[in-house]
Amino acid sequence: DTAVSQTPKYLVTQMGNDKSIKCEQNLGHDTMYWYKQDSKKFLKIMFSYNNKELIINETVPNRFSPKSPDKAHLNLHINSLELGDSAVYFCASTLSGTGGVFGPGTRLTVL
Amino acid sequence: QQQVKQSPQSLIVQKGGISIINCAYENTAFDYFPWYQQFPGKGPALLIAIRPDVSEKKEGRFTISFNKSAKQFSLHIMDSQPGDSATYFCAAIVGSRLTFGEGTQLTVNP
C-alpha cells in the first residue's frame, strides 16, 4: 500500500493555465506538507497543515493555494502558472516532531 | 537565511570506502535531526535520525555523529556501495517545521 500518493506524476501545461496537484496519506499522520524542489535539488517548504489547519505558510506567491479537506488529504492549486513554477513538488506527511514520509513527487513543466 | 548548511555539495568515493557528509545548524531549538536519501525520480526517503541528547546512532552501515556544543552533525556511510549513489539531505526539525540542508550528490564508483 502506498503511504503518501500524489497525482499526477507529471504535469505539462502552458503559461497562464490553472492546475491542481492532489495528495493523500494513509499513515494516520497529523501533519502534511508541500515542498518545492528546484533544478538544483534544494527542498523548500511551502505549506504545512496540521489536522486541516494551516500552520506554515512560507513566502509563496498567492497564486498557490493549498486546501486540506481532511487530515489525510492536502491539495495544491496553482493559478496563472509561470515559467518559474516549473519544479518537482513533493507532498509529505509526519507525526509532529518526527521525520516526514514523502510522496513520489509531481514534475511540473510550464511551457 | 539558510539555517542548515551541508557540505560537501558532491562526493565521489570508491566502493568499500567511507562516505562522510557534514551539516551545521544555527537554531538551538531544533530537536530532531533526520537524514534523507533521494534517488533520481523519487521522493526523499528517511534514512536515519537522531535527537540532540544522543551523540551517536548507528543503523547498519549508516551512522550519525552529533556534536551539540558545536551545533554540527554528520552522516557516515561505511563500506560504501554503488547502490548508495544518491543525493543525501540532512534536516532539522522544530515543532512541525522541517528545514533541509542543500544536499550532497554521492557517487560510489565500483
PDB file of C-alpha atoms in Angstrom:
ATOM      1  CA  ASP A   1       0.000   0.000   0.000  1.00  0.00           C
ATOM      2  CA  THR A   2       1.295   3.436  -0.921  1.00  0.00           C
ATOM      3  CA  ALA A   3       1.867   5.578   2.180  1.00  0.00           C
ATOM      4  CA  VAL A   4       1.852   9.012   0.521  1.00  0.00           C
ATOM      5  CA  SER A   5       0.486   9.243  -3.000  1.00  0.00           C
ATOM      6  CA  GLN A   6       0.378  12.186  -5.381  1.00  0.00           C
ATOM      7  CA  THR A   7      -1.399  12.743  -8.657  1.00  0.00           C
ATOM      8  CA  PRO A   8      -0.465  13.436 -11.312  1.00  0.00           C
ATOM      9  CA  LYS A   9       3.169  12.326 -11.513  1.00  0.00           C
ATOM     10  CA  TYR A  10       3.837  14.548 -14.497  1.00  0.00           C
ATOM     11  CA  LEU A  11       2.110  17.780 -15.443  1.00  0.00           C
ATOM     12  CA  VAL A  12       2.929  19.722 -18.597  1.00  0.00           C
ATOM     13  CA  THR A  13       0.968  22.888 -19.206  1.00  0.00           C
ATOM     14  CA  GLN A  14       1.038  26.292 -20.824  1.00  0.00           C
ATOM     15  CA  MET A  15       1.828  29.559 -19.066  1.00  0.00           C
ATOM     16  CA  GLY A  16      -1.250  31.195 -17.622  1.00  0.00           C
ATOM     17  CA  ASN A  17      -3.164  27.971 -17.006  1.00  0.00           C
ATOM     18  CA  ASP A  18      -4.518  26.824 -13.640  1.00  0.00           C
ATOM     19  CA  LYS A  19      -3.652  23.361 -12.353  1.00  0.00           C
ATOM     20  CA  SER A  20      -4.056  21.225  -9.232  1.00  0.00           C
ATOM     21  CA  ILE A  21      -1.988  18.514  -7.604  1.00  0.00           C
ATOM     22  CA  LYS A  22      -3.565  16.075  -5.180  1.00  0.00           C
ATOM     23  CA  CYS A  23      -2.009  14.275  -2.215  1.00  0.00           C
ATOM     24  CA  GLU A  24      -3.286  11.552   0.068  1.00  0.00           C
ATOM     25  CA  GLN A  25      -1.665   9.756   3.002  1.00  0.00           C
ATOM     26  CA  ASN A  26      -2.846   6.583   4.698  1.00  0.00           C
ATOM     27  CA  LEU A  27      -0.418   6.684   7.622  1.00  0.00           C
ATOM     28  CA  GLY A  28      -2.698   8.388  10.109  1.00  0.00           C
ATOM     29  CA  HIS A  29      -0.250  11.295  10.365  1.00  0.00           C
ATOM     30  CA  ASP A  30      -1.488  14.604  11.680  1.00  0.00           C
ATOM     31  CA  THR A  31       0.643  16.985   9.620  1.00  0.00           C
ATOM     32  CA  MET A  32       1.007  17.323   5.856  1.00  0.00           C
ATOM     33  CA  TYR A  33       3.307  19.470   3.749  1.00  0.00           C
ATOM     34  CA  TRP A  34       4.039  20.746   0.298  1.00  0.00           C
ATOM     35  CA  TYR A  35       7.674  21.136  -0.703  1.00  0.00           C
ATOM     36  CA  LYS A  36       9.158  22.525  -3.891  1.00  0.00           C
ATOM     37  CA  GLN A  37      12.388  21.059  -5.261  1.00  0.00           C
ATOM     38  CA  ASP A  38      14.136  23.268  -7.770  1.00  0.00           C
ATOM     39  CA  SER A  39      16.572  22.356 -10.509  1.00  0.00           C
ATOM     40  CA  LYS A  40      19.457  22.459  -8.015  1.00  0.00           C
ATOM     41  CA  LYS A  41      17.570  19.918  -5.884  1.00  0.00           C
ATOM     42  CA  PHE A  42      17.055  22.326  -2.999  1.00  0.00           C
ATOM     43  CA  LEU A  43      13.950  21.386  -0.977  1.00  0.00           C
ATOM     44  CA  LYS A  44      11.948  24.332   0.233  1.00  0.00           C
ATOM     45  CA  ILE A  45       8.869  24.119   2.405  1.00  0.00           C
ATOM     46  CA  MET A  46       5.818  25.875   1.034  1.00  0.00           C
ATOM     47  CA  PHE A  47       2.910  24.987   3.298  1.00  0.00           C
ATOM     48  CA  SER A  48       2.054  22.792   6.240  1.00  0.00           C
ATOM     49  CA  TYR A  49      -1.303  21.701   7.610  1.00  0.00           C
ATOM     50  CA  ASN A  50      -1.938  20.135  10.995  1.00  0.00           C
ATOM     51  CA  ASN A  51      -5.336  18.464  11.326  1.00  0.00           C
ATOM     52  CA  LYS A  52      -6.714  20.583   8.461  1.00  0.00           C
ATOM     53  CA  GLU A  53      -5.375  23.823   9.913  1.00  0.00           C
ATOM     54  CA  LEU A  54      -2.731  25.840   8.052  1.00  0.00           C
ATOM     55  CA  ILE A  55       0.283  26.171  10.342  1.00  0.00           C
ATOM     56  CA  ILE A  56       3.119  27.081   7.975  1.00  0.00           C
ATOM     57  CA  ASN A  57       2.747  29.430   5.048  1.00  0.00           C
ATOM     58  CA  GLU A  58       6.124  30.390   3.657  1.00  0.00           C
ATOM     59  CA  THR A  59       6.750  33.286   1.329  1.00  0.00           C
ATOM     60  CA  VAL A  60       4.929  31.776  -1.607  1.00  0.00           C
ATOM     61  CA  PRO A  61       3.075  33.742  -4.295  1.00  0.00           C
ATOM     62  CA  ASN A  62      -0.629  33.817  -3.532  1.00  0.00           C
ATOM     63  CA  ARG A  63      -1.191  32.109  -6.878  1.00  0.00           C
ATOM     64  CA  PHE A  64      -0.504  28.966  -4.844  1.00  0.00           C
ATOM     65  CA  SER A  65      -3.376  27.890  -2.634  1.00  0.00           C
ATOM     66  CA  PRO A  66      -3.370  24.739  -0.527  1.00  0.00           C
ATOM     67  CA  LYS A  67      -6.563  23.041   0.589  1.00  0.00           C
ATOM     68  CA  SER A  68      -6.969  20.278   3.151  1.00  0.00           C
ATOM     69  CA  PRO A  69     -10.462  18.737   3.080  1.00  0.00           C
ATOM     70  CA  ASP A  70      -9.466  16.307   5.848  1.00  0.00           C
ATOM     71  CA  LYS A  71      -6.284  15.325   7.615  1.00  0.00           C
ATOM     72  CA  ALA A  72      -5.498  12.598   5.079  1.00  0.00           C
ATOM     73  CA  HIS A  73      -5.619  14.902   2.052  1.00  0.00           C
ATOM     74  CA  LEU A  74      -3.757  18.017   1.027  1.00  0.00           C
ATOM     75  CA  ASN A  75      -4.171  19.525  -2.413  1.00  0.00           C
ATOM     76  CA  LEU A  76      -2.276  22.323  -4.110  1.00  0.00           C
ATOM     77  CA  HIS A  77      -3.915  24.612  -6.620  1.00  0.00           C
ATOM     78  CA  ILE A  78      -1.805  26.920  -8.747  1.00  0.00           C
ATOM     79  CA  ASN A  79      -3.319  29.823 -10.682  1.00  0.00           C
ATOM     80  CA  SER A  80      -1.828  31.644 -13.652  1.00  0.00           C
ATOM     81  CA  LEU A  81       1.167  29.352 -13.988  1.00  0.00           C
ATOM     82  CA  GLU A  82       4.526  30.952 -14.767  1.00  0.00           C
ATOM     83  CA  LEU A  83       7.731  29.533 -16.253  1.00  0.00           C
ATOM     84  CA  GLY A  84       9.426  29.802 -12.856  1.00  0.00           C
ATOM     85  CA  ASP A  85       6.881  27.451 -11.328  1.00  0.00           C
ATOM     86  CA  SER A  86       8.500  24.556 -13.175  1.00  0.00           C
ATOM     87  CA  ALA A  87       9.865  22.236 -10.487  1.00  0.00           C
ATOM     88  CA  VAL A  88       9.133  18.986  -8.692  1.00  0.00           C
ATOM     89  CA  TYR A  89       6.511  19.344  -5.981  1.00  0.00           C
ATOM     90  CA  PHE A  90       6.546  16.886  -3.108  1.00  0.00           C
ATOM     91  CA  CYS A  91       3.831  16.172  -0.629  1.00  0.00           C
ATOM     92  CA  ALA A  92       4.896  14.799   2.756  1.00  0.00           C
ATOM     93  CA  SER A  93       3.254  13.758   5.978  1.00  0.00           C
ATOM     94  CA  THR A  94       4.503  13.330   9.512  1.00  0.00           C
ATOM     95  CA  LEU A  95       3.604  12.909  13.098  1.00  0.00           C
ATOM     96  CA  SER A  96       4.557  16.222  14.723  1.00  0.00           C
ATOM     97  CA  GLY A  97       8.209  16.426  15.646  1.00  0.00           C
ATOM     98  CA  THR A  98       9.403  13.454  13.593  1.00  0.00           C
ATOM     99  CA  GLY A  99      10.804  12.993  10.101  1.00  0.00           C
ATOM    100  CA  GLY A 100       8.389  13.106   7.188  1.00  0.00           C
ATOM    101  CA  VAL A 101       7.325  10.491   4.673  1.00  0.00           C
ATOM    102  CA  PHE A 102       7.462  11.916   1.170  1.00  0.00           C
ATOM    103  CA  GLY A 103       5.352  11.175  -1.836  1.00  0.00           C
ATOM    104  CA  PRO A 104       6.845  10.337  -5.237  1.00  0.00           C
ATOM    105  CA  GLY A 105       6.638  13.908  -6.466  1.00  0.00           C
ATOM    106  CA  THR A 106       4.874  15.735  -9.281  1.00  0.00           C
ATOM    107  CA  ARG A 107       7.108  17.115 -12.003  1.00  0.00           C
ATOM    108  CA  LEU A 108       5.513  20.320 -13.249  1.00  0.00           C
ATOM    109  CA  THR A 109       6.708  21.763 -16.545  1.00  0.00           C
ATOM    110  CA  VAL A 110       5.345  25.127 -17.637  1.00  0.00           C
ATOM    111  CA  LEU A 111       5.851  25.928 -21.332  1.00  0.00           C
TER     112      LEU A 111
ATOM    113  CA  GLN B   1      18.858  32.668   5.650  1.00  0.00           C
ATOM    114  CA  GLN B   2      19.952  29.060   5.401  1.00  0.00           C
ATOM    115  CA  GLN B   3      19.570  27.541   8.840  1.00  0.00           C
ATOM    116  CA  VAL B   4      21.099  24.177   7.979  1.00  0.00           C
ATOM    117  CA  LYS B   5      24.334  24.169   5.992  1.00  0.00           C
ATOM    118  CA  GLN B   6      25.519  20.974   4.342  1.00  0.00           C
ATOM    119  CA  SER B   7      28.850  20.013   2.794  1.00  0.00           C
ATOM    120  CA  PRO B   8      30.253  18.855   0.504  1.00  0.00           C
ATOM    121  CA  GLN B   9      27.967  19.596  -2.422  1.00  0.00           C
ATOM    122  CA  SER B  10      29.265  16.480  -4.189  1.00  0.00           C
ATOM    123  CA  LEU B  11      31.324  13.493  -3.105  1.00  0.00           C
ATOM    124  CA  ILE B  12      32.982  10.681  -5.028  1.00  0.00           C
ATOM    125  CA  VAL B  13      34.034   7.576  -3.117  1.00  0.00           C
ATOM    126  CA  GLN B  14      35.400   4.218  -4.155  1.00  0.00           C
ATOM    127  CA  LYS B  15      33.447   1.074  -3.381  1.00  0.00           C
ATOM    128  CA  GLY B  16      34.235  -0.070   0.139  1.00  0.00           C
ATOM    129  CA  GLY B  17      35.274   3.392   1.288  1.00  0.00           C
ATOM    130  CA  ILE B  18      33.724   5.652   3.901  1.00  0.00           C
ATOM    131  CA  SER B  19      31.450   8.489   2.821  1.00  0.00           C
ATOM    132  CA  ILE B  20      31.176  11.428   5.213  1.00  0.00           C
ATOM    133  CA  ILE B  21      28.666  14.260   4.863  1.00  0.00           C
ATOM    134  CA  ASN B  22      28.604  17.156   7.299  1.00  0.00           C
ATOM    135  CA  CYS B  23      25.903  19.546   8.457  1.00  0.00           C
ATOM    136  CA  ALA B  24      25.828  22.553  10.743  1.00  0.00           C
ATOM    137  CA  TYR B  25      22.824  24.284  12.189  1.00  0.00           C
ATOM    138  CA  GLU B  26      22.137  27.613  13.868  1.00  0.00           C
ATOM    139  CA  ASN B  27      18.832  27.277  15.663  1.00  0.00           C
ATOM    140  CA  THR B  28      19.330  25.649  19.061  1.00  0.00           C
ATOM    141  CA  ALA B  29      15.582  24.969  19.227  1.00  0.00           C
ATOM    142  CA  PHE B  30      15.945  22.184  16.646  1.00  0.00           C
ATOM    143  CA  ASP B  31      15.169  18.916  18.427  1.00  0.00           C
ATOM    144  CA  TYR B  32      15.262  16.207  15.770  1.00  0.00           C
ATOM    145  CA  PHE B  33      17.818  15.652  13.038  1.00  0.00           C
ATOM    146  CA  PRO B  34      16.917  13.254  10.210  1.00  0.00           C
ATOM    147  CA  TRP B  35      18.881  12.291   7.126  1.00  0.00           C
ATOM    148  CA  TYR B  36      17.174  11.590   3.833  1.00  0.00           C
ATOM    149  CA  GLN B  37      18.279   9.658   0.764  1.00  0.00           C
ATOM    150  CA  GLN B  38      16.893  10.561  -2.631  1.00  0.00           C
ATOM    151  CA  PHE B  39      17.288   8.568  -5.836  1.00  0.00           C
ATOM    152  CA  PRO B  40      16.612  10.189  -9.231  1.00  0.00           C
ATOM    153  CA  GLY B  41      12.912  10.456  -9.942  1.00  0.00           C
ATOM    154  CA  LYS B  42      11.925   9.502  -6.393  1.00  0.00           C
ATOM    155  CA  GLY B  43      10.926  11.346  -3.272  1.00  0.00           C
ATOM    156  CA  PRO B  44      13.334  11.722  -0.338  1.00  0.00           C
ATOM    157  CA  ALA B  45      13.245   8.708   1.987  1.00  0.00           C
ATOM    158  CA  LEU B  46      14.041   8.847   5.693  1.00  0.00           C
ATOM    159  CA  LEU B  47      17.326   7.040   6.279  1.00  0.00           C
ATOM    160  CA  ILE B  48      18.261   7.571   9.913  1.00  0.00           C
ATOM    161  CA  ALA B  49      17.582  10.223  12.564  1.00  0.00           C
ATOM    162  CA  ILE B  50      18.895  11.371  15.914  1.00  0.00           C
ATOM    163  CA  ARG B  51      17.790  13.516  18.840  1.00  0.00           C
ATOM    164  CA  PRO B  52      20.248  16.018  20.367  1.00  0.00           C
ATOM    165  CA  ASP B  53      20.578  14.152  23.664  1.00  0.00           C
ATOM    166  CA  VAL B  54      22.420  11.334  21.864  1.00  0.00           C
ATOM    167  CA  SER B  55      25.954  11.668  20.441  1.00  0.00           C
ATOM    168  CA  GLU B  56      25.842   8.776  18.012  1.00  0.00           C
ATOM    169  CA  LYS B  57      23.332   6.497  16.349  1.00  0.00           C
ATOM    170  CA  LYS B  58      24.146   3.543  14.148  1.00  0.00           C
ATOM    171  CA  GLU B  59      21.884   1.592  11.817  1.00  0.00           C
ATOM    172  CA  GLY B  60      23.688  -0.957   9.709  1.00  0.00           C
ATOM    173  CA  ARG B  61      26.306   0.820   7.600  1.00  0.00           C
ATOM    174  CA  PHE B  62      24.882   4.260   8.420  1.00  0.00           C
ATOM    175  CA  THR B  63      25.983   6.253  11.469  1.00  0.00           C
ATOM    176  CA  ILE B  64      25.033   9.741  12.636  1.00  0.00           C
ATOM    177  CA  SER B  65      27.533  11.575  14.815  1.00  0.00           C
ATOM    178  CA  PHE B  66      26.108  14.535  16.717  1.00  0.00           C
ATOM    179  CA  ASN B  67      28.040  17.338  18.430  1.00  0.00           C
ATOM    180  CA  LYS B  68      25.565  19.523  20.290  1.00  0.00           C
ATOM    181  CA  SER B  69      28.094  22.087  21.547  1.00  0.00           C
ATOM    182  CA  ALA B  70      29.449  22.654  18.039  1.00  0.00           C
ATOM    183  CA  LYS B  71      25.958  22.507  16.507  1.00  0.00           C
ATOM    184  CA  GLN B  72      27.176  20.013  13.949  1.00  0.00           C
ATOM    185  CA  PHE B  73      26.170  16.542  12.866  1.00  0.00           C
ATOM    186  CA  SER B  74      27.406  14.177  10.220  1.00  0.00           C
ATOM    187  CA  LEU B  75      26.448  11.052   8.322  1.00  0.00           C
ATOM    188  CA  HIS B  76      28.996   8.286   7.866  1.00  0.00           C
ATOM    189  CA  ILE B  77      28.373   5.538   5.332  1.00  0.00           C
ATOM    190  CA  MET B  78      30.706   2.626   5.954  1.00  0.00           C
ATOM    191  CA  ASP B  79      31.662   0.169   3.204  1.00  0.00           C
ATOM    192  CA  SER B  80      30.046   2.424   0.601  1.00  0.00           C
ATOM    193  CA  GLN B  81      28.403   0.599  -2.314  1.00  0.00           C
ATOM    194  CA  PRO B  82      27.478   1.725  -5.834  1.00  0.00           C
ATOM    195  CA  GLY B  83      23.813   1.318  -4.790  1.00  0.00           C
ATOM    196  CA  ASP B  84      24.378   4.093  -2.221  1.00  0.00           C
ATOM    197  CA  SER B  85      24.853   6.580  -5.067  1.00  0.00           C
ATOM    198  CA  ALA B  86      22.122   9.150  -4.460  1.00  0.00           C
ATOM    199  CA  THR B  87      21.532  12.629  -3.111  1.00  0.00           C
ATOM    200  CA  TYR B  88      21.641  12.898   0.669  1.00  0.00           C
ATOM    201  CA  PHE B  89      19.934  15.631   2.658  1.00  0.00           C
ATOM    202  CA  CYS B  90      20.389  16.466   6.286  1.00  0.00           C
ATOM    203  CA  ALA B  91      17.492  18.176   8.001  1.00  0.00           C
ATOM    204  CA  ALA B  92      16.483  19.662  11.314  1.00  0.00           C
ATOM    205  CA  ILE B  93      13.085  19.848  12.916  1.00  0.00           C
ATOM    206  CA  VAL B  94      11.493  22.142  15.461  1.00  0.00           C
ATOM    207  CA  GLY B  95       7.784  21.644  16.014  1.00  0.00           C
ATOM    208  CA  SER B  96       6.294  20.899  12.626  1.00  0.00           C
ATOM    209  CA  ARG B  97       8.939  22.757  10.622  1.00  0.00           C
ATOM    210  CA  LEU B  98      11.418  20.582   8.707  1.00  0.00           C
ATOM    211  CA  THR B  99      14.379  22.518   7.322  1.00  0.00           C
ATOM    212  CA  PHE B 100      16.686  20.844   4.816  1.00  0.00           C
ATOM    213  CA  GLY B 101      20.351  21.272   4.007  1.00  0.00           C
ATOM    214  CA  GLU B 102      21.329  21.885   0.402  1.00  0.00           C
ATOM    215  CA  GLY B 103      22.015  18.233  -0.397  1.00  0.00           C
ATOM    216  CA  THR B 104      25.099  16.161  -1.272  1.00  0.00           C
ATOM    217  CA  GLN B 105      25.356  14.212  -4.501  1.00  0.00           C
ATOM    218  CA  LEU B 106      27.188  10.982  -3.593  1.00  0.00           C
ATOM    219  CA  THR B 107      28.729   8.823  -6.292  1.00  0.00           C
ATOM    220  CA  VAL B 108      30.254   5.486  -5.323  1.00  0.00           C
ATOM    221  CA  ASN B 109      32.483   4.104  -8.041  1.00  0.00           C
ATOM    222  CA  PRO B 110      32.696   0.330  -8.466  1.00  0.00           C
TER     223      PRO B 110
END
